[in-house]
């Protein structure tokens, strides 16, 4: 059926809670005050039994289901009925058994749309009390629903009897009496709400001030860290800002003065002049002297004794700085 494919923006999902409850109580002669009281699934099964008589095995429905596993059994019966009627509506059992008001309201809105689409919502010769007698806990539902209907009748009868009695002198204008009784209660409630609103506003104002106070601190530290002297920044300057108890701009100026003072006090070290390295020249001169000596020793070994004496005397006069020839 077309009712099994209802979109979330359909008018069926805009039906009010009171209208849904009135429809259930009228159709099944119940006295539900909340939609989530039908979370057990038994009400859904009887609604399907009302539009499709004989399809639902009412002896398997448990109106006294309180635990989740008992409720799941009712939804299994409902799912079997959907399968027989080829209804493709998905039943979110895990959400419905939790008793959440919104989930149960949406599913009951769909049930109303479906029941209204079958025979125009007209249920002829259907006796809900008789059909519930075969269900578990059905008779207890009758006892709960019956006393609830008695006060309404007695209240209407009392209203009629009060209307038959002559009016007393003190009740010359009952409207004024009711207004006098209502005004003090309404004024007290309004005053309580005003006090709560005032407290919430003060609380919000204090939170906003605290937020702005600490944000300004962080902003000051951020600006201070952007200075080029951050490498030599003393820790006292940061603590000066963090531990300030008031919103005084002089604190930031003092911290900046501490940074500049620390920067000016640092001595400027002049580079150490490097002495010219003369070691390579000395090593070169030593190597030359060693090589000359080796050549001379080689020549002495091959010369005669007389030539050796003359060479030694020449070497000592020419090369040795300690002797004079």
PDB file of C-alpha atoms in Angstrom:
ATOM      1  CA  UNK A   1       0.000   0.000   0.000  1.00  0.00           C
ATOM      2  CA  UNK A   2       1.004   3.599  -0.483  1.00  0.00           C
ATOM      3  CA  UNK A   3       0.827   4.209   3.260  1.00  0.00           C
ATOM      4  CA  UNK A   4       3.785   1.901   3.830  1.00  0.00           C
ATOM      5  CA  UNK A   5       6.056   4.381   2.034  1.00  0.00           C
ATOM      6  CA  UNK A   6       5.607   7.589   3.992  1.00  0.00           C
ATOM      7  CA  UNK A   7       8.372  10.192   3.889  1.00  0.00           C
ATOM      8  CA  UNK A   8       9.567  12.059   6.955  1.00  0.00           C
ATOM      9  CA  UNK A   9       8.104  15.299   5.568  1.00  0.00           C
ATOM     10  CA  UNK A  10       4.663  13.768   5.177  1.00  0.00           C
ATOM     11  CA  UNK A  11       1.783  15.378   7.045  1.00  0.00           C
ATOM     12  CA  UNK A  12       1.433  12.179   9.089  1.00  0.00           C
ATOM     13  CA  UNK A  13       4.526  13.074  11.093  1.00  0.00           C
ATOM     14  CA  UNK A  14       3.094  16.450  12.046  1.00  0.00           C
ATOM     15  CA  UNK A  15       0.179  14.980  14.003  1.00  0.00           C
ATOM     16  CA  UNK A  16       0.321  16.099  17.636  1.00  0.00           C
ATOM     17  CA  UNK A  17       0.861  13.898  20.647  1.00  0.00           C
ATOM     18  CA  UNK A  18      -2.573  14.658  22.130  1.00  0.00           C
ATOM     19  CA  UNK A  19      -4.312  13.731  18.896  1.00  0.00           C
ATOM     20  CA  UNK A  20      -2.434  10.422  18.773  1.00  0.00           C
ATOM     21  CA  UNK A  21      -3.378   9.604  22.363  1.00  0.00           C
ATOM     22  CA  UNK A  22      -7.036  10.497  21.781  1.00  0.00           C
ATOM     23  CA  UNK A  23      -7.100   8.252  18.704  1.00  0.00           C
ATOM     24  CA  UNK A  24      -5.584   5.280  20.574  1.00  0.00           C
ATOM     25  CA  UNK A  25      -7.818   5.640  23.627  1.00  0.00           C
ATOM     26  CA  UNK A  26     -10.945   5.995  21.491  1.00  0.00           C
ATOM     27  CA  UNK A  27     -10.144   3.118  19.155  1.00  0.00           C
ATOM     28  CA  UNK A  28      -9.010   0.597  21.756  1.00  0.00           C
ATOM     29  CA  UNK A  29     -10.884   1.962  24.781  1.00  0.00           C
ATOM     30  CA  UNK A  30      -7.685   2.562  26.744  1.00  0.00           C
ATOM     31  CA  UNK A  31      -6.528   5.330  29.030  1.00  0.00           C
ATOM     32  CA  UNK A  32      -2.957   6.098  27.937  1.00  0.00           C
ATOM     33  CA  UNK A  33      -1.492   9.387  29.109  1.00  0.00           C
ATOM     34  CA  UNK A  34       1.831   9.083  27.263  1.00  0.00           C
ATOM     35  CA  UNK A  35       2.716   7.706  23.860  1.00  0.00           C
ATOM     36  CA  UNK A  36       5.710   5.825  25.284  1.00  0.00           C
ATOM     37  CA  UNK A  37       3.290   3.729  27.376  1.00  0.00           C
ATOM     38  CA  UNK A  38       2.649   1.812  24.148  1.00  0.00           C
ATOM     39  CA  UNK A  39       6.349   0.877  23.845  1.00  0.00           C
ATOM     40  CA  UNK A  40       5.627  -2.784  24.632  1.00  0.00           C
ATOM     41  CA  UNK A  41       4.199  -3.313  21.131  1.00  0.00           C
ATOM     42  CA  UNK A  42       0.897  -4.758  22.346  1.00  0.00           C
ATOM     43  CA  UNK A  43      -1.042  -1.619  21.374  1.00  0.00           C
ATOM     44  CA  UNK A  44       0.424  -1.747  17.869  1.00  0.00           C
ATOM     45  CA  UNK A  45      -0.654  -5.352  17.500  1.00  0.00           C
ATOM     46  CA  UNK A  46      -4.243  -4.557  18.511  1.00  0.00           C
ATOM     47  CA  UNK A  47      -4.362  -1.555  16.173  1.00  0.00           C
ATOM     48  CA  UNK A  48      -3.436  -3.885  13.317  1.00  0.00           C
ATOM     49  CA  UNK A  49      -6.072  -6.321  14.593  1.00  0.00           C
ATOM     50  CA  UNK A  50      -8.646  -3.519  14.447  1.00  0.00           C
ATOM     51  CA  UNK A  51      -8.025  -2.731  10.773  1.00  0.00           C
ATOM     52  CA  UNK A  52      -7.346  -6.361   9.768  1.00  0.00           C
ATOM     53  CA  UNK A  53      -9.613  -8.536  11.959  1.00  0.00           C
ATOM     54  CA  UNK A  54      -8.419 -12.091  12.435  1.00  0.00           C
ATOM     55  CA  UNK A  55      -4.913 -11.500  11.070  1.00  0.00           C
ATOM     56  CA  UNK A  56      -3.230 -10.862  14.413  1.00  0.00           C
ATOM     57  CA  UNK A  57      -2.975 -13.817  16.842  1.00  0.00           C
ATOM     58  CA  UNK A  58      -4.077 -11.879  19.916  1.00  0.00           C
ATOM     59  CA  UNK A  59      -3.402 -14.840  22.222  1.00  0.00           C
ATOM     60  CA  UNK A  60       0.329 -14.293  21.584  1.00  0.00           C
ATOM     61  CA  UNK A  61       0.209 -10.594  22.509  1.00  0.00           C
ATOM     62  CA  UNK A  62       1.332  -9.680  26.005  1.00  0.00           C
ATOM     63  CA  UNK A  63      -0.167  -6.430  27.390  1.00  0.00           C
ATOM     64  CA  UNK A  64       1.696  -6.974  30.660  1.00  0.00           C
ATOM     65  CA  UNK A  65       5.150  -6.938  29.036  1.00  0.00           C
ATOM     66  CA  UNK A  66       7.621  -4.967  31.138  1.00  0.00           C
ATOM     67  CA  UNK A  67      10.987  -6.441  30.226  1.00  0.00           C
ATOM     68  CA  UNK A  68      12.661  -5.961  26.884  1.00  0.00           C
ATOM     69  CA  UNK A  69      12.609  -9.633  25.949  1.00  0.00           C
ATOM     70  CA  UNK A  70       8.836  -9.708  26.553  1.00  0.00           C
ATOM     71  CA  UNK A  71       8.373  -6.600  24.420  1.00  0.00           C
ATOM     72  CA  UNK A  72      10.461  -8.133  21.647  1.00  0.00           C
ATOM     73  CA  UNK A  73       8.033 -11.047  21.481  1.00  0.00           C
ATOM     74  CA  UNK A  74       5.194  -8.609  20.793  1.00  0.00           C
ATOM     75  CA  UNK A  75       7.200  -6.960  18.024  1.00  0.00           C
ATOM     76  CA  UNK A  76       7.880 -10.370  16.515  1.00  0.00           C
ATOM     77  CA  UNK A  77       4.115 -10.890  16.298  1.00  0.00           C
ATOM     78  CA  UNK A  78       3.778  -7.453  14.699  1.00  0.00           C
ATOM     79  CA  UNK A  79       6.562  -8.239  12.202  1.00  0.00           C
ATOM     80  CA  UNK A  80       4.822 -11.473  11.214  1.00  0.00           C
ATOM     81  CA  UNK A  81       1.637  -9.506  10.547  1.00  0.00           C
ATOM     82  CA  UNK A  82       3.598  -7.031   8.408  1.00  0.00           C
ATOM     83  CA  UNK A  83       5.055  -9.914   6.435  1.00  0.00           C
ATOM     84  CA  UNK A  84       1.588 -11.434   5.846  1.00  0.00           C
ATOM     85  CA  UNK A  85       0.241  -8.091   4.639  1.00  0.00           C
ATOM     86  CA  UNK A  86       3.431  -7.375   2.642  1.00  0.00           C
ATOM     87  CA  UNK A  87       4.109  -4.178   4.563  1.00  0.00           C
ATOM     88  CA  UNK A  88       7.712  -3.048   4.067  1.00  0.00           C
ATOM     89  CA  UNK A  89       7.826  -0.697   7.037  1.00  0.00           C
ATOM     90  CA  UNK A  90      10.980  -1.255   9.102  1.00  0.00           C
ATOM     91  CA  UNK A  91      10.378  -1.648  12.831  1.00  0.00           C
ATOM     92  CA  UNK A  92      13.213  -0.223  14.928  1.00  0.00           C
ATOM     93  CA  UNK A  93      12.656  -2.526  17.876  1.00  0.00           C
ATOM     94  CA  UNK A  94      15.862  -1.560  19.699  1.00  0.00           C
ATOM     95  CA  UNK A  95      14.721   2.064  19.913  1.00  0.00           C
ATOM     96  CA  UNK A  96      11.055   1.420  20.646  1.00  0.00           C
ATOM     97  CA  UNK A  97      11.643  -0.903  23.594  1.00  0.00           C
ATOM     98  CA  UNK A  98      13.776   1.787  25.264  1.00  0.00           C
ATOM     99  CA  UNK A  99      10.624   3.865  25.676  1.00  0.00           C
ATOM    100  CA  UNK A 100      12.007   6.980  24.001  1.00  0.00           C
ATOM    101  CA  UNK A 101       9.158   9.444  23.475  1.00  0.00           C
ATOM    102  CA  UNK A 102      10.223  10.682  20.041  1.00  0.00           C
ATOM    103  CA  UNK A 103      10.808   7.226  18.536  1.00  0.00           C
ATOM    104  CA  UNK A 104       7.493   5.911  19.838  1.00  0.00           C
ATOM    105  CA  UNK A 105       5.660   9.024  18.663  1.00  0.00           C
ATOM    106  CA  UNK A 106       7.030   8.734  15.125  1.00  0.00           C
ATOM    107  CA  UNK A 107       6.109   5.060  14.855  1.00  0.00           C
ATOM    108  CA  UNK A 108       2.637   5.704  16.246  1.00  0.00           C
ATOM    109  CA  UNK A 109       2.184   8.546  13.748  1.00  0.00           C
ATOM    110  CA  UNK A 110       2.949   6.080  10.988  1.00  0.00           C
ATOM    111  CA  UNK A 111       0.459   3.596  12.501  1.00  0.00           C
ATOM    112  CA  UNK A 112      -2.279   6.210  12.470  1.00  0.00           C
ATOM    113  CA  UNK A 113      -1.541   7.097   8.851  1.00  0.00           C
ATOM    114  CA  UNK A 114      -1.689   3.436   7.875  1.00  0.00           C
ATOM    115  CA  UNK A 115      -4.881   2.685   9.797  1.00  0.00           C
ATOM    116  CA  UNK A 116      -6.578   5.732   8.291  1.00  0.00           C
ATOM    117  CA  UNK A 117      -5.622   4.538   4.810  1.00  0.00           C
ATOM    118  CA  UNK A 118      -7.370   1.179   5.323  1.00  0.00           C
ATOM    119  CA  UNK A 119     -11.102   1.524   4.675  1.00  0.00           C
ATOM    120  CA  UNK A 120     -10.874   5.213   5.419  1.00  0.00           C
ATOM    121  CA  UNK A 121     -10.086   4.464   9.050  1.00  0.00           C
ATOM    122  CA  UNK A 122     -13.592   3.129   9.690  1.00  0.00           C
ATOM    123  CA  UNK A 123     -13.623   0.102  12.024  1.00  0.00           C
ATOM    124  CA  UNK A 124     -17.043  -1.534  11.997  1.00  0.00           C
ATOM    125  CA  UNK A 125     -18.235  -3.878  14.745  1.00  0.00           C
ATOM    126  CA  UNK A 126     -14.860  -4.110  16.456  1.00  0.00           C
ATOM    127  CA  UNK A 127     -14.913  -4.859  20.173  1.00  0.00           C
ATOM    128  CA  UNK A 128     -11.440  -4.102  21.624  1.00  0.00           C
ATOM    129  CA  UNK A 129     -12.342  -5.361  25.107  1.00  0.00           C
ATOM    130  CA  UNK A 130     -13.424  -8.729  23.835  1.00  0.00           C
ATOM    131  CA  UNK A 131     -10.339  -9.099  21.652  1.00  0.00           C
ATOM    132  CA  UNK A 132      -8.015  -8.293  24.551  1.00  0.00           C
ATOM    133  CA  UNK A 133      -9.543 -10.970  26.777  1.00  0.00           C
ATOM    134  CA  UNK A 134      -7.526 -13.661  24.990  1.00  0.00           C
ATOM    135  CA  UNK A 135      -4.271 -11.761  25.482  1.00  0.00           C
ATOM    136  CA  UNK A 136      -2.007 -11.961  28.486  1.00  0.00           C
ATOM    137  CA  UNK A 137      -2.635  -9.021  30.776  1.00  0.00           C
ATOM    138  CA  UNK A 138      -5.649  -7.884  28.764  1.00  0.00           C
ATOM    139  CA  UNK A 139      -8.057  -8.068  31.706  1.00  0.00           C
ATOM    140  CA  UNK A 140      -5.714  -5.982  33.887  1.00  0.00           C
ATOM    141  CA  UNK A 141      -5.768  -3.313  31.205  1.00  0.00           C
ATOM    142  CA  UNK A 142      -9.591  -3.241  31.497  1.00  0.00           C
ATOM    143  CA  UNK A 143      -9.357  -2.653  35.248  1.00  0.00           C
ATOM    144  CA  UNK A 144      -6.867   0.177  34.800  1.00  0.00           C
ATOM    145  CA  UNK A 145      -8.897   1.857  32.095  1.00  0.00           C
ATOM    146  CA  UNK A 146     -12.285   1.566  33.827  1.00  0.00           C
ATOM    147  CA  UNK A 147     -11.553   3.566  37.014  1.00  0.00           C
ATOM    148  CA  UNK A 148      -9.997   6.320  34.958  1.00  0.00           C
ATOM    149  CA  UNK A 149     -13.262   6.841  33.127  1.00  0.00           C
ATOM    150  CA  UNK A 150     -15.333   7.000  36.340  1.00  0.00           C
ATOM    151  CA  UNK A 151     -13.935  10.288  37.694  1.00  0.00           C
ATOM    152  CA  UNK A 152     -14.718  12.038  34.445  1.00  0.00           C
ATOM    153  CA  UNK A 153     -18.369  11.019  34.737  1.00  0.00           C
ATOM    154  CA  UNK A 154     -18.530  11.856  38.425  1.00  0.00           C
ATOM    155  CA  UNK A 155     -16.886  15.213  37.820  1.00  0.00           C
ATOM    156  CA  UNK A 156     -19.414  16.037  35.119  1.00  0.00           C
ATOM    157  CA  UNK A 157     -22.255  14.975  37.435  1.00  0.00           C
ATOM    158  CA  UNK A 158     -20.847  17.109  40.230  1.00  0.00           C
ATOM    159  CA  UNK A 159     -20.679  20.046  37.862  1.00  0.00           C
ATOM    160  CA  UNK A 160     -24.314  19.568  36.986  1.00  0.00           C
ATOM    161  CA  UNK A 161     -25.381  19.295  40.642  1.00  0.00           C
ATOM    162  CA  UNK A 162     -23.443  22.435  41.493  1.00  0.00           C
ATOM    163  CA  UNK A 163     -25.216  24.209  38.671  1.00  0.00           C
ATOM    164  CA  UNK A 164     -28.623  23.281  40.148  1.00  0.00           C
ATOM    165  CA  UNK A 165     -27.864  24.786  43.592  1.00  0.00           C
ATOM    166  CA  UNK A 166     -28.657  28.459  44.093  1.00  0.00           C
ATOM    167  CA  UNK A 167     -25.681  30.767  44.078  1.00  0.00           C
ATOM    168  CA  UNK A 168     -24.465  32.030  47.430  1.00  0.00           C
ATOM    169  CA  UNK A 169     -24.019  35.684  48.262  1.00  0.00           C
ATOM    170  CA  UNK A 170     -20.237  35.393  48.537  1.00  0.00           C
ATOM    171  CA  UNK A 171     -20.134  33.847  45.046  1.00  0.00           C
ATOM    172  CA  UNK A 172     -21.747  36.794  43.370  1.00  0.00           C
ATOM    173  CA  UNK A 173     -18.915  37.035  40.832  1.00  0.00           C
ATOM    174  CA  UNK A 174     -17.048  33.674  40.615  1.00  0.00           C
ATOM    175  CA  UNK A 175     -14.791  34.945  37.819  1.00  0.00           C
ATOM    176  CA  UNK A 176     -13.234  37.523  40.144  1.00  0.00           C
ATOM    177  CA  UNK A 177     -12.654  34.860  42.806  1.00  0.00           C
ATOM    178  CA  UNK A 178     -10.827  32.605  40.355  1.00  0.00           C
ATOM    179  CA  UNK A 179      -8.707  35.504  39.139  1.00  0.00           C
ATOM    180  CA  UNK A 180      -7.738  36.373  42.722  1.00  0.00           C
ATOM    181  CA  UNK A 181      -6.661  32.771  43.298  1.00  0.00           C
ATOM    182  CA  UNK A 182      -4.691  32.533  40.071  1.00  0.00           C
ATOM    183  CA  UNK A 183      -2.841  35.855  40.250  1.00  0.00           C
ATOM    184  CA  UNK A 184      -0.732  35.133  43.371  1.00  0.00           C
ATOM    185  CA  UNK A 185       0.429  31.802  41.977  1.00  0.00           C
ATOM    186  CA  UNK A 186       1.264  33.298  38.604  1.00  0.00           C
ATOM    187  CA  UNK A 187       3.113  36.217  40.197  1.00  0.00           C
ATOM    188  CA  UNK A 188       5.160  33.895  42.395  1.00  0.00           C
ATOM    189  CA  UNK A 189       6.069  31.725  39.421  1.00  0.00           C
ATOM    190  CA  UNK A 190       7.014  34.732  37.306  1.00  0.00           C
ATOM    191  CA  UNK A 191       9.169  36.120  40.117  1.00  0.00           C
ATOM    192  CA  UNK A 192      10.995  32.802  40.461  1.00  0.00           C
ATOM    193  CA  UNK A 193      11.661  32.710  36.730  1.00  0.00           C
ATOM    194  CA  UNK A 194      12.921  36.305  36.795  1.00  0.00           C
ATOM    195  CA  UNK A 195      15.358  35.456  39.583  1.00  0.00           C
ATOM    196  CA  UNK A 196      16.670  32.478  37.668  1.00  0.00           C
ATOM    197  CA  UNK A 197      17.090  34.543  34.526  1.00  0.00           C
ATOM    198  CA  UNK A 198      18.962  37.232  36.467  1.00  0.00           C
ATOM    199  CA  UNK A 199      21.304  34.658  38.017  1.00  0.00           C
ATOM    200  CA  UNK A 200      22.010  33.123  34.618  1.00  0.00           C
ATOM    201  CA  UNK A 201      22.765  36.524  33.105  1.00  0.00           C
ATOM    202  CA  UNK A 202      25.199  37.355  35.921  1.00  0.00           C
ATOM    203  CA  UNK A 203      26.856  33.982  35.512  1.00  0.00           C
ATOM    204  CA  UNK A 204      27.257  34.495  31.773  1.00  0.00           C
ATOM    205  CA  UNK A 205      28.688  37.988  32.309  1.00  0.00           C
ATOM    206  CA  UNK A 206      31.274  36.666  34.775  1.00  0.00           C
ATOM    207  CA  UNK A 207      32.292  33.927  32.348  1.00  0.00           C
ATOM    208  CA  UNK A 208      32.704  36.419  29.528  1.00  0.00           C
ATOM    209  CA  UNK A 209      34.857  38.701  31.699  1.00  0.00           C
ATOM    210  CA  UNK A 210      37.055  35.794  32.764  1.00  0.00           C
ATOM    211  CA  UNK A 211      37.404  34.668  29.168  1.00  0.00           C
ATOM    212  CA  UNK A 212      38.413  38.159  27.972  1.00  0.00           C
ATOM    213  CA  UNK A 213      40.841  38.548  30.893  1.00  0.00           C
ATOM    214  CA  UNK A 214      42.823  35.390  30.089  1.00  0.00           C
ATOM    215  CA  UNK A 215      42.646  35.992  26.360  1.00  0.00           C
ATOM    216  CA  UNK A 216      44.230  39.402  26.843  1.00  0.00           C
ATOM    217  CA  UNK A 217      47.024  37.787  28.882  1.00  0.00           C
ATOM    218  CA  UNK A 218      47.817  35.332  26.136  1.00  0.00           C
ATOM    219  CA  UNK A 219      47.702  38.074  23.541  1.00  0.00           C
ATOM    220  CA  UNK A 220      50.215  40.165  25.510  1.00  0.00           C
ATOM    221  CA  UNK A 221      52.575  37.201  25.775  1.00  0.00           C
ATOM    222  CA  UNK A 222      52.237  36.571  22.058  1.00  0.00           C
ATOM    223  CA  UNK A 223      53.138  40.162  21.210  1.00  0.00           C
ATOM    224  CA  UNK A 224      56.073  40.039  23.605  1.00  0.00           C
ATOM    225  CA  UNK A 225      57.429  36.851  22.059  1.00  0.00           C
ATOM    226  CA  UNK A 226      57.455  38.484  18.626  1.00  0.00           C
ATOM    227  CA  UNK A 227      60.227  40.919  19.656  1.00  0.00           C
ATOM    228  CA  UNK A 228      63.701  40.209  18.212  1.00  0.00           C
ATOM    229  CA  UNK A 229      65.208  40.054  21.706  1.00  0.00           C
ATOM    230  CA  UNK A 230      63.296  36.859  22.488  1.00  0.00           C
ATOM    231  CA  UNK A 231      66.530  34.832  22.653  1.00  0.00           C
ATOM    232  CA  UNK A 232      67.662  36.767  25.706  1.00  0.00           C
ATOM    233  CA  UNK A 233      64.185  37.094  27.231  1.00  0.00           C
ATOM    234  CA  UNK A 234      64.254  36.774  31.045  1.00  0.00           C
ATOM    235  CA  UNK A 235      61.663  34.521  32.619  1.00  0.00           C
ATOM    236  CA  UNK A 236      60.669  37.281  35.030  1.00  0.00           C
ATOM    237  CA  UNK A 237      59.131  39.262  32.185  1.00  0.00           C
ATOM    238  CA  UNK A 238      56.733  36.443  31.287  1.00  0.00           C
ATOM    239  CA  UNK A 239      55.845  35.842  34.912  1.00  0.00           C
ATOM    240  CA  UNK A 240      55.197  39.552  35.311  1.00  0.00           C
ATOM    241  CA  UNK A 241      52.351  39.306  32.816  1.00  0.00           C
ATOM    242  CA  UNK A 242      50.998  35.893  33.822  1.00  0.00           C
ATOM    243  CA  UNK A 243      50.744  36.675  37.522  1.00  0.00           C
ATOM    244  CA  UNK A 244      49.241  40.137  37.177  1.00  0.00           C
ATOM    245  CA  UNK A 245      45.917  40.258  39.043  1.00  0.00           C
ATOM    246  CA  UNK A 246      44.465  43.307  37.326  1.00  0.00           C
ATOM    247  CA  UNK A 247      44.039  44.517  33.775  1.00  0.00           C
ATOM    248  CA  UNK A 248      46.690  47.244  34.020  1.00  0.00           C
ATOM    249  CA  UNK A 249      48.581  48.099  30.799  1.00  0.00           C
ATOM    250  CA  UNK A 250      51.616  49.213  32.828  1.00  0.00           C
ATOM    251  CA  UNK A 251      52.425  45.556  33.505  1.00  0.00           C
ATOM    252  CA  UNK A 252      53.214  44.990  29.840  1.00  0.00           C
ATOM    253  CA  UNK A 253      55.347  48.136  29.728  1.00  0.00           C
ATOM    254  CA  UNK A 254      57.359  46.945  32.733  1.00  0.00           C
ATOM    255  CA  UNK A 255      57.936  43.558  31.131  1.00  0.00           C
ATOM    256  CA  UNK A 256      59.133  45.183  27.915  1.00  0.00           C
ATOM    257  CA  UNK A 257      61.463  47.417  29.951  1.00  0.00           C
ATOM    258  CA  UNK A 258      62.925  44.320  31.605  1.00  0.00           C
ATOM    259  CA  UNK A 259      63.580  42.785  28.191  1.00  0.00           C
ATOM    260  CA  UNK A 260      65.335  45.892  26.846  1.00  0.00           C
ATOM    261  CA  UNK A 261      67.394  46.270  30.035  1.00  0.00           C
ATOM    262  CA  UNK A 262      68.550  42.686  29.802  1.00  0.00           C
ATOM    263  CA  UNK A 263      69.509  43.231  26.191  1.00  0.00           C
ATOM    264  CA  UNK A 264      71.549  46.356  26.985  1.00  0.00           C
ATOM    265  CA  UNK A 265      73.423  44.729  29.858  1.00  0.00           C
ATOM    266  CA  UNK A 266      74.908  41.979  27.725  1.00  0.00           C
ATOM    267  CA  UNK A 267      78.641  42.779  26.971  1.00  0.00           C
ATOM    268  CA  UNK A 268      79.698  42.869  23.360  1.00  0.00           C
ATOM    269  CA  UNK A 269      82.662  40.559  22.938  1.00  0.00           C
ATOM    270  CA  UNK A 270      85.310  41.620  20.391  1.00  0.00           C
ATOM    271  CA  UNK A 271      86.708  38.903  18.175  1.00  0.00           C
ATOM    272  CA  UNK A 272      90.085  37.485  19.262  1.00  0.00           C
ATOM    273  CA  UNK A 273      92.777  38.306  16.685  1.00  0.00           C
ATOM    274  CA  UNK A 274      94.451  35.244  15.373  1.00  0.00           C
ATOM    275  CA  UNK A 275      98.251  35.214  15.388  1.00  0.00           C
ATOM    276  CA  UNK A 276      99.876  34.535  12.036  1.00  0.00           C
ATOM    277  CA  UNK A 277     100.775  30.938  11.698  1.00  0.00           C
ATOM    278  CA  UNK A 278     104.525  30.700  11.103  1.00  0.00           C
ATOM    279  CA  UNK A 279     104.774  26.991  11.684  1.00  0.00           C
ATOM    280  CA  UNK A 280     104.514  25.984   8.011  1.00  0.00           C
ATOM    281  CA  UNK A 281     107.500  28.215   7.148  1.00  0.00           C
ATOM    282  CA  UNK A 282     109.622  26.735   9.940  1.00  0.00           C
ATOM    283  CA  UNK A 283     108.811  23.186   8.888  1.00  0.00           C
ATOM    284  CA  UNK A 284     109.716  23.991   5.311  1.00  0.00           C
ATOM    285  CA  UNK A 285     113.097  25.407   6.360  1.00  0.00           C
ATOM    286  CA  UNK A 286     113.813  22.308   8.470  1.00  0.00           C
ATOM    287  CA  UNK A 287     113.033  20.030   5.544  1.00  0.00           C
ATOM    288  CA  UNK A 288     115.441  21.992   3.324  1.00  0.00           C
ATOM    289  CA  UNK A 289     118.240  21.719   5.881  1.00  0.00           C
ATOM    290  CA  UNK A 290     117.661  17.954   6.277  1.00  0.00           C
ATOM    291  CA  UNK A 291     117.709  17.367   2.525  1.00  0.00           C
ATOM    292  CA  UNK A 292     120.935  19.397   2.117  1.00  0.00           C
ATOM    293  CA  UNK A 293     122.592  17.455   4.900  1.00  0.00           C
ATOM    294  CA  UNK A 294     121.633  14.131   3.327  1.00  0.00           C
ATOM    295  CA  UNK A 295     123.120  15.185  -0.018  1.00  0.00           C
ATOM    296  CA  UNK A 296     126.314  16.280   1.632  1.00  0.00           C
ATOM    297  CA  UNK A 297     126.636  13.030   3.571  1.00  0.00           C
ATOM    298  CA  UNK A 298     126.190  11.055   0.393  1.00  0.00           C
ATOM    299  CA  UNK A 299     128.939  12.984  -1.337  1.00  0.00           C
ATOM    300  CA  UNK A 300     131.268  12.562   1.622  1.00  0.00           C
ATOM    301  CA  UNK A 301     130.833   8.797   1.580  1.00  0.00           C
ATOM    302  CA  UNK A 302     132.026   8.610  -2.066  1.00  0.00           C
ATOM    303  CA  UNK A 303     134.925  11.107  -1.811  1.00  0.00           C
ATOM    304  CA  UNK A 304     138.467  10.554  -0.642  1.00  0.00           C
ATOM    305  CA  UNK A 305     139.547  11.368   2.902  1.00  0.00           C
ATOM    306  CA  UNK A 306     141.293  14.518   1.788  1.00  0.00           C
ATOM    307  CA  UNK A 307     138.129  15.757  -0.034  1.00  0.00           C
ATOM    308  CA  UNK A 308     136.016  14.936   3.032  1.00  0.00           C
ATOM    309  CA  UNK A 309     138.158  17.165   5.235  1.00  0.00           C
ATOM    310  CA  UNK A 310     137.918  20.048   2.819  1.00  0.00           C
ATOM    311  CA  UNK A 311     134.120  19.649   2.404  1.00  0.00           C
ATOM    312  CA  UNK A 312     133.572  19.545   6.133  1.00  0.00           C
ATOM    313  CA  UNK A 313     135.606  22.675   6.626  1.00  0.00           C
ATOM    314  CA  UNK A 314     133.680  24.429   3.841  1.00  0.00           C
ATOM    315  CA  UNK A 315     130.298  23.341   5.270  1.00  0.00           C
ATOM    316  CA  UNK A 316     131.183  24.494   8.723  1.00  0.00           C
ATOM    317  CA  UNK A 317     132.286  27.914   7.504  1.00  0.00           C
ATOM    318  CA  UNK A 318     129.402  28.508   5.166  1.00  0.00           C
ATOM    319  CA  UNK A 319     126.386  26.905   6.825  1.00  0.00           C
ATOM    320  CA  UNK A 320     127.075  26.974  10.561  1.00  0.00           C
ATOM    321  CA  UNK A 321     126.230  30.306  12.167  1.00  0.00           C
ATOM    322  CA  UNK A 322     128.311  29.502  15.270  1.00  0.00           C
ATOM    323  CA  UNK A 323     131.756  29.264  13.637  1.00  0.00           C
ATOM    324  CA  UNK A 324     133.769  31.890  11.849  1.00  0.00           C
ATOM    325  CA  UNK A 325     136.221  31.052   9.074  1.00  0.00           C
TER     326      UNK A 325
END
